[in-house]
Coordinates of C-alpha atoms and ligand atoms in Angstrom, one line a residue:
M1 CA 117.2 105.2 101.0
S2 CA 114.2 103.9 99.1
L3 CA 111.9 101.4 100.7
C4 CA 108.3 100.1 100.3
V5 CA 106.9 98.2 103.2
E6 CA 103.8 96.0 102.6
R7 CA 101.0 95.9 105.1
G8 CA 101.7 93.3 107.7
E9 CA 105.4 93.1 107.1
L10 CA 108.0 93.0 109.8
V11 CA 111.2 94.7 108.5
S12 CA 114.4 94.8 110.5
I13 CA 117.1 97.4 109.9
I14 CA 120.6 96.5 110.9
G15 CA 123.9 98.2 110.4
P16 CA 126.9 99.7 112.2
S17 CA 126.7 102.6 114.7
G18 CA 126.2 106.0 113.0
C19 CA 125.1 104.6 109.7
G20 CA 121.7 106.4 109.9
K21 CA 119.3 103.9 111.2
S22 CA 117.7 106.2 113.8
T23 CA 117.7 109.1 111.4
F24 CA 115.9 107.1 108.8
L25 CA 113.3 106.0 111.3
R26 CA 112.8 109.5 112.7
C27 CA 112.3 110.8 109.1
L28 CA 109.3 108.3 108.7
N29 CA 107.6 110.2 111.6
F30 CA 108.9 113.7 110.8
L31 CA 110.7 113.8 114.1
E32 CA 113.5 114.7 111.7
I33 CA 112.6 116.8 108.6
P34 CA 114.3 115.2 105.6
D35 CA 116.1 117.5 103.2
S36 CA 114.1 115.9 100.4
G37 CA 112.1 112.9 99.5
V38 CA 108.6 111.4 99.3
L39 CA 106.9 109.6 102.1
R40 CA 103.5 108.0 101.9
I41 CA 101.7 106.2 104.7
E42 CA 98.1 105.1 104.2
D43 CA 96.3 108.1 102.5
V44 CA 98.9 110.8 103.4
E45 CA 101.7 111.7 101.1
I46 CA 104.4 114.3 101.7
D47 CA 106.8 115.3 98.9
K48 CA 109.7 117.4 100.2
Q49 CA 111.8 119.1 97.5
L50 CA 115.5 120.0 98.3
S51 CA 115.0 123.7 97.6
Q52 CA 111.8 123.9 99.6
S53 CA 111.6 125.1 103.2
W54 CA 109.2 123.2 105.5
S55 CA 105.8 124.8 105.0
R56 CA 102.7 125.1 107.2
A57 CA 100.8 122.9 104.8
Q58 CA 103.5 120.2 105.1
E59 CA 103.4 120.4 108.8
R60 CA 99.6 119.8 108.8
R61 CA 100.1 116.8 106.6
A62 CA 103.0 115.6 108.8
H63 CA 100.6 115.8 111.7
A64 CA 98.1 113.6 109.8
L65 CA 100.8 111.2 108.9
R66 CA 102.1 110.9 112.5
A67 CA 98.6 109.8 113.5
H68 CA 99.3 106.6 111.5
V69 CA 102.6 105.9 113.1
G70 CA 103.5 104.5 116.6
M71 CA 107.0 104.9 117.9
V72 CA 108.9 103.0 120.5
F73 CA 112.3 104.1 121.8
Q74 CA 115.2 102.4 123.4
S75 CA 114.7 104.4 126.6
F76 CA 110.9 103.8 126.9
N77 CA 110.1 107.5 127.4
L78 CA 107.1 106.9 129.5
F79 CA 105.7 109.9 131.5
A80 CA 107.1 109.3 135.0
H81 CA 104.5 111.2 136.9
R82 CA 101.6 109.3 135.2
T83 CA 100.3 105.8 136.0
V84 CA 100.7 103.1 133.3
L85 CA 97.0 103.4 132.4
D86 CA 97.2 107.2 132.1
N87 CA 100.3 106.8 129.9
V88 CA 98.3 104.6 127.5
M89 CA 95.2 106.9 127.6
M90 CA 97.0 110.2 127.3
A91 CA 97.4 110.5 123.5
P92 CA 93.9 109.3 122.5
R93 CA 92.5 111.8 125.0
T94 CA 94.6 114.8 124.2
V95 CA 95.2 114.3 120.4
K96 CA 92.0 112.6 119.4
G97 CA 89.8 114.1 122.1
Q98 CA 88.4 110.7 123.1
T99 CA 86.5 110.4 126.4
L100 CA 87.6 108.3 129.3
G101 CA 84.7 106.0 128.7
E102 CA 85.7 105.4 125.1
I103 CA 89.4 104.9 125.7
E104 CA 89.7 103.2 129.1
P105 CA 88.3 99.8 128.0
L106 CA 90.7 99.8 125.0
A107 CA 93.6 100.9 127.2
R108 CA 93.0 98.1 129.7
A109 CA 92.7 95.6 126.8
L110 CA 96.0 96.7 125.4
L111 CA 97.7 96.4 128.8
A112 CA 96.4 92.8 129.0
K113 CA 97.6 92.2 125.5
V114 CA 101.2 93.2 126.4
G115 CA 101.0 91.1 129.7
L116 CA 100.5 94.0 132.0
D117 CA 97.1 93.4 133.5
G118 CA 97.2 94.3 137.1
M119 CA 99.8 97.0 136.5
A120 CA 97.5 99.7 135.3
D121 CA 97.7 101.9 138.4
R122 CA 101.5 101.5 138.9
Y123 CA 103.9 104.3 138.2
P124 CA 106.6 103.6 135.5
S125 CA 109.5 103.7 138.0
T126 CA 108.0 100.7 139.9
L127 CA 108.1 98.5 136.8
S128 CA 111.0 96.5 135.3
G129 CA 112.6 97.8 132.1
G130 CA 110.8 95.0 130.1
Q131 CA 107.5 96.0 131.7
Q132 CA 108.1 99.7 130.9
Q133 CA 108.9 98.9 127.3
R134 CA 105.7 96.8 127.0
A135 CA 103.7 99.7 128.5
A136 CA 105.3 102.0 125.9
I137 CA 104.2 99.6 123.2
A138 CA 100.6 99.6 124.6
R139 CA 100.8 103.4 124.6
A140 CA 101.7 103.5 120.9
L141 CA 99.0 101.0 120.0
A142 CA 96.4 103.1 121.7
M143 CA 96.5 105.5 118.8
K144 CA 95.6 102.6 116.4
P145 CA 98.6 103.2 114.2
A146 CA 99.0 101.6 110.7
V147 CA 102.7 101.1 111.4
M148 CA 104.9 100.7 114.4
L149 CA 108.5 101.9 114.5
Y150 CA 111.0 100.6 117.0
D151 CA 114.4 102.1 117.6
E152 CA 116.5 99.4 119.4
P153 CA 113.5 98.5 121.7
T154 CA 115.5 95.9 123.6
S155 CA 119.0 97.4 123.8
A156 CA 118.6 98.7 127.3
L157 CA 117.2 95.4 128.6
D158 CA 118.7 92.1 130.0
P159 CA 118.1 89.2 127.7
E160 CA 115.2 87.8 129.7
L161 CA 113.3 91.1 129.8
A162 CA 114.2 91.7 126.1
E163 CA 112.5 88.4 125.3
E164 CA 109.2 89.5 126.8
V165 CA 109.2 92.5 124.6
L166 CA 110.2 90.6 121.5
Q167 CA 107.3 88.2 122.2
V168 CA 104.9 91.1 122.1
M169 CA 106.3 92.2 118.8
R170 CA 106.0 88.6 117.4
R171 CA 102.4 88.5 118.5
L172 CA 101.6 91.8 116.9
D173 CA 103.2 90.4 113.7
E174 CA 100.9 87.4 113.8
E175 CA 98.0 89.8 114.2
G176 CA 99.0 91.6 111.0
M177 CA 100.6 94.7 112.4
T178 CA 103.2 96.4 110.1
Q179 CA 106.4 96.9 112.0
I180 CA 109.8 98.5 111.2
V181 CA 112.5 97.6 113.8
V182 CA 116.0 99.0 114.1
T183 CA 117.8 96.3 116.1
H184 CA 121.1 95.0 117.2
D185 CA 119.5 91.7 118.1
M186 CA 120.5 89.6 115.1
R187 CA 118.8 86.5 116.4
F188 CA 115.4 88.4 116.4
A189 CA 116.1 90.0 113.1
R190 CA 116.8 86.6 111.6
A191 CA 114.0 84.7 113.2
A192 CA 111.1 87.2 113.2
S193 CA 111.6 89.4 110.2
D194 CA 110.0 89.1 106.8
R195 CA 112.8 91.2 105.4
V196 CA 116.1 92.5 106.7
L197 CA 117.9 95.7 105.5
Y198 CA 121.6 96.1 105.9
V199 CA 122.4 99.9 106.1
E200 CA 125.8 101.4 105.9
G201 CA 126.9 105.1 105.4
G202 CA 123.2 106.2 104.9
Y203 CA 122.5 103.7 102.1
I204 CA 120.6 100.4 102.0
V205 CA 123.5 98.1 101.0
E206 CA 121.6 94.9 100.9
S207 CA 118.1 93.8 101.7
G208 CA 116.3 90.4 101.5
D209 CA 115.1 87.3 103.1
P210 CA 116.6 87.1 106.6
D211 CA 117.9 83.5 106.2
E212 CA 119.5 84.3 102.9
L213 CA 121.0 87.6 104.1
F214 CA 122.5 86.1 107.3
A215 CA 123.6 82.8 105.8
A216 CA 124.9 84.1 102.4
P217 CA 125.2 87.9 102.3
E218 CA 126.0 89.1 98.7
D219 CA 127.7 92.4 99.4
P220 CA 131.2 92.4 100.9
R221 CA 130.2 95.2 103.3
T222 CA 127.4 93.1 104.8
R223 CA 129.7 90.1 105.1
R224 CA 132.3 92.2 106.9
F225 CA 129.6 93.6 109.3
L226 CA 128.2 90.2 110.1
R227 CA 131.7 88.8 110.6
T228 CA 132.6 91.4 113.2
L229 CA 129.5 90.4 115.2
L230 CA 130.6 86.8 115.3
Ligands
ATP1 N1 120.7 116.0 114.8 C1 121.8 115.6 114.2 N2 122.5 116.6 113.5 C2 123.6 116.2 112.8 N3 124.1 115.0 112.7 C3 123.4 114.0 113.3 C4 122.2 114.3 114.1 N4 121.8 113.1 114.5 C5 122.6 112.2 114.1 N5 123.6 112.7 113.3 C6 124.7 112.0 112.6 O1 124.1 111.3 111.6 C7 124.7 110.0 111.5 C8 123.6 108.9 111.6 O2 123.2 108.9 113.0 P1 122.1 107.9 113.5 O3 121.8 108.3 114.9 O4 121.0 107.8 112.5 O5 122.9 106.5 113.5 P2 122.5 105.1 113.9 O6 122.6 104.1 112.8 O7 121.1 105.1 114.6 O8 123.6 104.7 115.0 P3 123.4 103.8 116.4 O9 123.5 102.4 116.0 O10 124.7 104.2 117.2 O11 122.2 104.3 117.1 C9 125.8 110.0 112.5 O12 127.0 110.3 111.9 C10 125.4 111.0 113.5 O13 126.5 111.5 114.2
MG2 MG1 120.4 104.8 116.5

């Protein structure tokens, strides 16, 4: 899979179960070590050769690269024993060594941005799924990432709660955030994306303008996939 995402783009990745969407997303963050390939985000480049084992130097660069990437999962993955505010402040404090005084105002501003003002001192289990997911987005944003990755961010949510999360993602898009979203929500993919990729069997089968791809897919595999959804 070869892909160049411009700053400020919102790219949706769609495709059947098991086609490699999550694996691809996890490779962008080195949660999964690719067998080979080149990845460049901001000023960090990692070139992994097939014959090469994963070196210390590459691990250091992967660490630098991860600092540019925020990730949001289907199952929120908030720390259950920490308040919402602590969840948001944790990575900047432990990874970047920022003080409470530096990070707390930003964390509270981020919670307000995702519509969670007043929830800072609550524990994750007392929030709705949609609220938890928005807290997870605030937590990822606290590291000031260059790009946000989402792996089916709304699949665990009822439509109403999903909409609250999608609204946050749309607002981030308007503010110029770069976002890559694996999603089963075709309505969102069509309405909100700058570009949609259809993936099957580990390959990008087709990519393009969402209206064109959904209305008139060129590849028969894309057509078949979209037909099964309707
Ligand atoms: N850690 C792993 N080791 C070996 N194979 C794996 C691993 N993780 C996933 N796979 C396989 O790789 C393929 C792609 O999986 P992946 O999770 O990326 O699919 P997906 O497109 O995200 O599917 P879904 O829509 O169900 O989430 C699948 O065949 C899966 O079984
Ligand atoms: Mg997946």
